[in-house]
mmCIF file of C-alpha atoms in Angstrom:
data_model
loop_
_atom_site.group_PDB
_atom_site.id
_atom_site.type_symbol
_atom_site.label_atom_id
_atom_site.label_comp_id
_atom_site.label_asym_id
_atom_site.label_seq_id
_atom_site.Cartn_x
_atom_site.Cartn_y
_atom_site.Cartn_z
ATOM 1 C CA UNK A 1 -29.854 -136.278 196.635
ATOM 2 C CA UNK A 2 -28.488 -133.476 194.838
ATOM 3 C CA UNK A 3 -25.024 -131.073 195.336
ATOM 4 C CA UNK A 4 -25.150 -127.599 195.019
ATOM 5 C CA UNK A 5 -21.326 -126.301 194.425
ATOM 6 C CA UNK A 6 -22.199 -122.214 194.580
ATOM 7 C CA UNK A 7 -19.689 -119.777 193.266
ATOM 8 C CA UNK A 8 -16.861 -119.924 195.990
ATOM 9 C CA UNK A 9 -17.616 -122.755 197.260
ATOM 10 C CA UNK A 10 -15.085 -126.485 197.930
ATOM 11 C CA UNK A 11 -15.624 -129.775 197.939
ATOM 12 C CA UNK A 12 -12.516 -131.653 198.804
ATOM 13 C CA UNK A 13 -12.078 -135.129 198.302
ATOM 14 C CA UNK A 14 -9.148 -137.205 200.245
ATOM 15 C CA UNK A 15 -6.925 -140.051 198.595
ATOM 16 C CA UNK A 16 -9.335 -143.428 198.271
ATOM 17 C CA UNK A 17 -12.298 -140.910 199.142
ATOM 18 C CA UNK A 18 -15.459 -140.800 197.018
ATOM 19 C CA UNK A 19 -18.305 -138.993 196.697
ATOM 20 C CA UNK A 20 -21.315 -140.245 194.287
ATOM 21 C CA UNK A 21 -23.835 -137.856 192.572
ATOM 22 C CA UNK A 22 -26.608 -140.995 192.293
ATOM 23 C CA UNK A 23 -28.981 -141.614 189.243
ATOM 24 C CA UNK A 24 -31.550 -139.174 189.197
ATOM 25 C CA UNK A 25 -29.467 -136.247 191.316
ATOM 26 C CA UNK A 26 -27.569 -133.461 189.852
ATOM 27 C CA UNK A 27 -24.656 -131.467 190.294
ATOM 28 C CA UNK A 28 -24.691 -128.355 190.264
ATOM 29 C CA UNK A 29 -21.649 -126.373 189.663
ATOM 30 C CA UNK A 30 -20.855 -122.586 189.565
ATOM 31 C CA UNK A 31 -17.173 -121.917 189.401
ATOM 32 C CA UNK A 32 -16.414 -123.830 192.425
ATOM 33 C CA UNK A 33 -13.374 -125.489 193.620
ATOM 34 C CA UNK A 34 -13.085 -129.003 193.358
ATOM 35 C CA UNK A 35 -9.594 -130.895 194.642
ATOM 36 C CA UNK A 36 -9.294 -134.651 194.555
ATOM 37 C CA UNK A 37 -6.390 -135.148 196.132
ATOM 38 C CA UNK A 38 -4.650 -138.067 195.524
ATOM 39 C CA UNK A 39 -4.770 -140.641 192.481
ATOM 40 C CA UNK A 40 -7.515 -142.686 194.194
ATOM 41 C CA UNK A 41 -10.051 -139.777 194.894
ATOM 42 C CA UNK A 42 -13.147 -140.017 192.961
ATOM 43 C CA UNK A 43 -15.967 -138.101 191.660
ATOM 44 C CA UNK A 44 -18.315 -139.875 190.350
ATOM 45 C CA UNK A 45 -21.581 -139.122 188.223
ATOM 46 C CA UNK A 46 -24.623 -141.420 187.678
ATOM 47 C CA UNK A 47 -27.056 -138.841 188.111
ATOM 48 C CA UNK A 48 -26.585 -135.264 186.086
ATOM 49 C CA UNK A 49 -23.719 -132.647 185.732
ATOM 50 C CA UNK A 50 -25.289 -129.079 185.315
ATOM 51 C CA UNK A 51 -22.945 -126.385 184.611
ATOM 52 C CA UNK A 52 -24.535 -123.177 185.465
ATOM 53 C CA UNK A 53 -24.064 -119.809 183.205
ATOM 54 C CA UNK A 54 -20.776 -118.734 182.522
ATOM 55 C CA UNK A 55 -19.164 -121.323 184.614
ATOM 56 C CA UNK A 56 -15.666 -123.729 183.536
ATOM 57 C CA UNK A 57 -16.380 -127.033 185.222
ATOM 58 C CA UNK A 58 -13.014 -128.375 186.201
ATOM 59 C CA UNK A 59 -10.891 -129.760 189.582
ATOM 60 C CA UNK A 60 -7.475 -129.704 190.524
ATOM 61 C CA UNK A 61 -5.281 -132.245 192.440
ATOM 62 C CA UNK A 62 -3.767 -132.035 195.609
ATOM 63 C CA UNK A 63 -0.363 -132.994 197.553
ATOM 64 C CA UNK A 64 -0.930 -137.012 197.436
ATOM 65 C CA UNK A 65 -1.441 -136.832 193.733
ATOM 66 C CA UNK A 66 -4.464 -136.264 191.616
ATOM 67 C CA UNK A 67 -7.983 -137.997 191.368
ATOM 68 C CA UNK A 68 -10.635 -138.462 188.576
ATOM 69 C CA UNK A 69 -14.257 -137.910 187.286
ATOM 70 C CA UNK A 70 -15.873 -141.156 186.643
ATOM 71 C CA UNK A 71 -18.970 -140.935 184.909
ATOM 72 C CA UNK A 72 -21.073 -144.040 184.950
ATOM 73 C CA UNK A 73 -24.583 -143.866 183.515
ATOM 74 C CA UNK A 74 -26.329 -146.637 181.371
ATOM 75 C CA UNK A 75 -28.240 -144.678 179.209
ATOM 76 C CA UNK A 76 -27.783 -142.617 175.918
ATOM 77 C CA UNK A 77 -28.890 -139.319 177.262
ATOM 78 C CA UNK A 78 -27.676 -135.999 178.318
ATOM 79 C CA UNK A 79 -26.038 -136.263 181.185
ATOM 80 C CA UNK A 80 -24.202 -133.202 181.370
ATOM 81 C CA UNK A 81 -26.564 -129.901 180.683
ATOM 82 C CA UNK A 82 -25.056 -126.517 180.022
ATOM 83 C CA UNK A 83 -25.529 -122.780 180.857
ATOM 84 C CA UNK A 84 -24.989 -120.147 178.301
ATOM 85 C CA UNK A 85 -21.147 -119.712 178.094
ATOM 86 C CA UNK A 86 -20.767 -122.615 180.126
ATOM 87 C CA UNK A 87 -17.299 -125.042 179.280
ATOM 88 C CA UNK A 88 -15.934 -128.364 180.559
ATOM 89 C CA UNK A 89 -12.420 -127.872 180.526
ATOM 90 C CA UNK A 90 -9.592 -130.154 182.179
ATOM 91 C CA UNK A 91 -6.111 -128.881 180.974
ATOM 92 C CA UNK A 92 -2.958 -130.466 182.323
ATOM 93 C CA UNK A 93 -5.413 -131.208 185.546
ATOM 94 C CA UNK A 94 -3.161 -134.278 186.638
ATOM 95 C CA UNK A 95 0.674 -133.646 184.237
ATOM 96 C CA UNK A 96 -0.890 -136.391 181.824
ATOM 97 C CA UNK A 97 -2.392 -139.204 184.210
ATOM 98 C CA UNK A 98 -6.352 -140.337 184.023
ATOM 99 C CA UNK A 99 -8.950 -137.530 184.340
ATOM 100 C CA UNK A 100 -11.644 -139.548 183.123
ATOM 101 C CA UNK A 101 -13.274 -142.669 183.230
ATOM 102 C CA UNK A 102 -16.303 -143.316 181.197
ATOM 103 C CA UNK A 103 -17.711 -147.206 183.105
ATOM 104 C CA UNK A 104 -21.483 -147.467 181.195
ATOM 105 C CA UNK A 105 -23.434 -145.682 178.305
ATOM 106 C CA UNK A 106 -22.602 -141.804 177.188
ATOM 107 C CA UNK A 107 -20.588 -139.195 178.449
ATOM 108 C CA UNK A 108 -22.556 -136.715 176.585
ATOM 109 C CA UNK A 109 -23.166 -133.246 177.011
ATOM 110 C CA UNK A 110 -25.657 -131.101 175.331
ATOM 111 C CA UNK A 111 -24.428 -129.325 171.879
ATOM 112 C CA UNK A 112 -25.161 -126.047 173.790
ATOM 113 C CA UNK A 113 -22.052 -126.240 175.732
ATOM 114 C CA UNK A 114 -19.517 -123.769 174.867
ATOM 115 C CA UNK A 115 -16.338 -125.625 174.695
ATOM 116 C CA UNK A 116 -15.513 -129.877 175.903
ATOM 117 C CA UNK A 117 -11.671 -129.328 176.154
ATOM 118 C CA UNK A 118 -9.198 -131.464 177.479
ATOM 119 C CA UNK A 119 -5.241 -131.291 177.242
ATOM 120 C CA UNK A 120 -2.462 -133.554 178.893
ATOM 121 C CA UNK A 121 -4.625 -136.622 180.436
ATOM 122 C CA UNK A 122 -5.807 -139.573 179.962
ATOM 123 C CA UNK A 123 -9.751 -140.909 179.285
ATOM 124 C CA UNK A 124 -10.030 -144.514 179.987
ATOM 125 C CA UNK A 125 -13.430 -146.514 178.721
ATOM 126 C CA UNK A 126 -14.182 -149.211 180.787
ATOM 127 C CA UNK A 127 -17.442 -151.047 179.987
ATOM 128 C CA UNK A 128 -18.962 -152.404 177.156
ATOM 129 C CA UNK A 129 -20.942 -149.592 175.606
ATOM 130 C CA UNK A 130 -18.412 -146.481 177.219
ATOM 131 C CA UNK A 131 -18.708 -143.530 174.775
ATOM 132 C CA UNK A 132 -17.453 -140.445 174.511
ATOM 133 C CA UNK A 133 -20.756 -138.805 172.747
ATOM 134 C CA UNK A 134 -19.500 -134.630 171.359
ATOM 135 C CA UNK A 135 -22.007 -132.981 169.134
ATOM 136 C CA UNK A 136 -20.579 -129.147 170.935
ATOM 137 C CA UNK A 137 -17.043 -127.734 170.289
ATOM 138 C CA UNK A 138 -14.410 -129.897 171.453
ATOM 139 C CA UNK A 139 -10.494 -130.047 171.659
ATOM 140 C CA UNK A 140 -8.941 -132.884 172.783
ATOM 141 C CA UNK A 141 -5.029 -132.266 172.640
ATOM 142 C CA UNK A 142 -2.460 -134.530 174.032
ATOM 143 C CA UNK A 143 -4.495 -137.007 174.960
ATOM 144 C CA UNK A 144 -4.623 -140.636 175.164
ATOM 145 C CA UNK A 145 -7.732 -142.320 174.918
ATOM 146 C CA UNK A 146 -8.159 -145.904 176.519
ATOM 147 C CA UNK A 147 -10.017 -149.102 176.679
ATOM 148 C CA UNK A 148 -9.220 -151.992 178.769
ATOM 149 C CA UNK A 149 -12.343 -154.205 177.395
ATOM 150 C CA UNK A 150 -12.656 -156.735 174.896
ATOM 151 C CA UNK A 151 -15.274 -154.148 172.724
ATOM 152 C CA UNK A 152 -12.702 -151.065 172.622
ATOM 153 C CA UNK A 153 -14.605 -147.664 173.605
ATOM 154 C CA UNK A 154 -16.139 -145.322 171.494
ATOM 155 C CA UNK A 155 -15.495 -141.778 170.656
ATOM 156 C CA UNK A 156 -18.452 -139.763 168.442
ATOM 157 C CA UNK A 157 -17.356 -136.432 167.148
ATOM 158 C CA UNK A 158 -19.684 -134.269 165.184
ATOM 159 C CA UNK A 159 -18.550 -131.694 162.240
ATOM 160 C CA UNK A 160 -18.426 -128.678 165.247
ATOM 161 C CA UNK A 161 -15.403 -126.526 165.607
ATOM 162 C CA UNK A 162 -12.729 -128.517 166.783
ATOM 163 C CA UNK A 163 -8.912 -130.022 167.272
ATOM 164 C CA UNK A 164 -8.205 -133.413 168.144
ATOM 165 C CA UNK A 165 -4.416 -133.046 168.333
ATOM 166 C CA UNK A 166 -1.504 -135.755 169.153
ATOM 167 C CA UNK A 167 -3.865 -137.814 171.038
ATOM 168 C CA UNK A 168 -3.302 -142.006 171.249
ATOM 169 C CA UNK A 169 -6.635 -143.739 170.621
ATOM 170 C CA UNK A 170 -5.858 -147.228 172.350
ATOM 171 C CA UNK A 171 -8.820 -149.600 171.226
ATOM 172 C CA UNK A 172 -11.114 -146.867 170.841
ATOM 173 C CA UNK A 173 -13.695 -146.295 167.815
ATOM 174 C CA UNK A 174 -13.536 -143.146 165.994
ATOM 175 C CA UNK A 175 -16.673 -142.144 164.323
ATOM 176 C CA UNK A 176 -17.270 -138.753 162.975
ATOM 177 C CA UNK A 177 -20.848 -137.793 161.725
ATOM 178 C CA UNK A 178 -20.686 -135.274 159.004
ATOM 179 C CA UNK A 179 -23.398 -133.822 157.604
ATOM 180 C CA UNK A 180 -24.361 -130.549 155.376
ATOM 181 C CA UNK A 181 -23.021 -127.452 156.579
ATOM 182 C CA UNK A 182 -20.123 -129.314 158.907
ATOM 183 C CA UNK A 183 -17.159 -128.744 159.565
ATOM 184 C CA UNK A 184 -14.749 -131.719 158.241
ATOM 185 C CA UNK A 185 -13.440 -133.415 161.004
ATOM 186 C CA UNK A 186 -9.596 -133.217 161.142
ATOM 187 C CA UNK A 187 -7.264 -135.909 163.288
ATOM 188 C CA UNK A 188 -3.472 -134.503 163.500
ATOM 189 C CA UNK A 189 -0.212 -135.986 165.059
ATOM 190 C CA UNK A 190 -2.205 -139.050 166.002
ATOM 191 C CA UNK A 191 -2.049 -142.708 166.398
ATOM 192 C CA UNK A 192 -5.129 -145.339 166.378
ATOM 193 C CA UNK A 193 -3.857 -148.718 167.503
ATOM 194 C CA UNK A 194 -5.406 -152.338 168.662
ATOM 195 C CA UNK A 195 -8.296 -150.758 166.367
ATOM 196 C CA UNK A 196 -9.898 -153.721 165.406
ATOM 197 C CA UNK A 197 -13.244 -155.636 166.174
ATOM 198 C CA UNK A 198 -13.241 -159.989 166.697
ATOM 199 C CA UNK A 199 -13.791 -159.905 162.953
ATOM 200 C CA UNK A 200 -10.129 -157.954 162.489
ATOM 201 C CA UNK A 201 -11.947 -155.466 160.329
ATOM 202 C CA UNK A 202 -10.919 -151.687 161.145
ATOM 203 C CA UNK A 203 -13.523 -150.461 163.208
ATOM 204 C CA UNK A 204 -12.905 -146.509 162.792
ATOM 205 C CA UNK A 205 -15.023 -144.312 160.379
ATOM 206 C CA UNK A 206 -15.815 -140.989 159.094
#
């Protein structure tokens, strides 16, 4: 089934509390309030997330800590659809600790959407094809990017506007598609480490 999150409205989610947005339903979000209050509240997304018109998807934490967005769908499609002026945007959400976990297939949201920005957190991949899919505006500042499997995760930045500032990229691919007309893709103040496939060959390109 699907959520509806209308202007004003909360959905509060309690330490080791989860609520799942299933393959095939959406979420619908228009400047709502979302808390997930404590480290082990979850959000997750298998289904869609549909940011409506001039909306900032986002969530805060709560007195027991702060939760997560886990996004766990198996295919390569758009998965998170956007409204005109519409932004994802999680900035110092939880003072540095995870704010996203990608499990299977793309985080990817359509190049429509205004701005993907996140500052002072932590993305952790954690299946075998996790990816971090950007073909919009993105700024990713202060972050530390994560993979605890054997394959590394995968992070796919187009030539948009963008800053991908002191961030950490922990056995995580960097690949930046570049084509006529782009914007060359700029990495400052970072580190790639444990960047390596079972061949040892750097697996990072532009």
């Amino acid at each position: 089934r699907s959520l509806v999150l209308e202007q004003g409205a909360e959905l509060s989610i309690h330490n080791n509390g989860l609520v799942k947005i299933e393959a095939g339903a959406i979420l619908e979000y228009n400047n709502s309030t979302i808390t997930l209050g404590g480290s082990e509240a979850v959000l997750e997304i298998e289904g869609i997330l549909d940011i409506q018109d001039n909306s900032t998807f986002t969530f805060e934490g709560g007195n027991l800590g702060c939760g997560y967005i886990k996004f766990n769908n198996p295919s390569f499609g758009v998965n998170i659809l956007a409204g005109t002026n519409s932004n994802f945007s999680l900035d110092n959400v939880c003072g540095g600790g995870k704010v996203l976990e990608i499990v299977n297939g793309y985080l990817r949201p359509e190049s429509s959407l205004h701005t993907f920005f996140v500052a002072d957190g932590t993305i952790e991949f954690t299946g075998i094809s996790s990816t971090l899919h950007l073909p919009c505006n993105h700024f990713l500042i202060n972050v530390n990017l994560i993979s605890t499997t054997t394959y590394g995760g995968n992070l796919e930045v187009f030539g948009d506007d963008h800053i991908i500032n002191n961030c950490v990229f922990d056995n995580v691919y960097v690949e930046g598609f570049l084509g006529p007309g782009k914007l060359p893709l700029k990495i400052t103040n970072s580190s790639i480490v444990n960047n390596y496939n079972n061949a040892g060959d750097r697996k990072s390109v532009v």
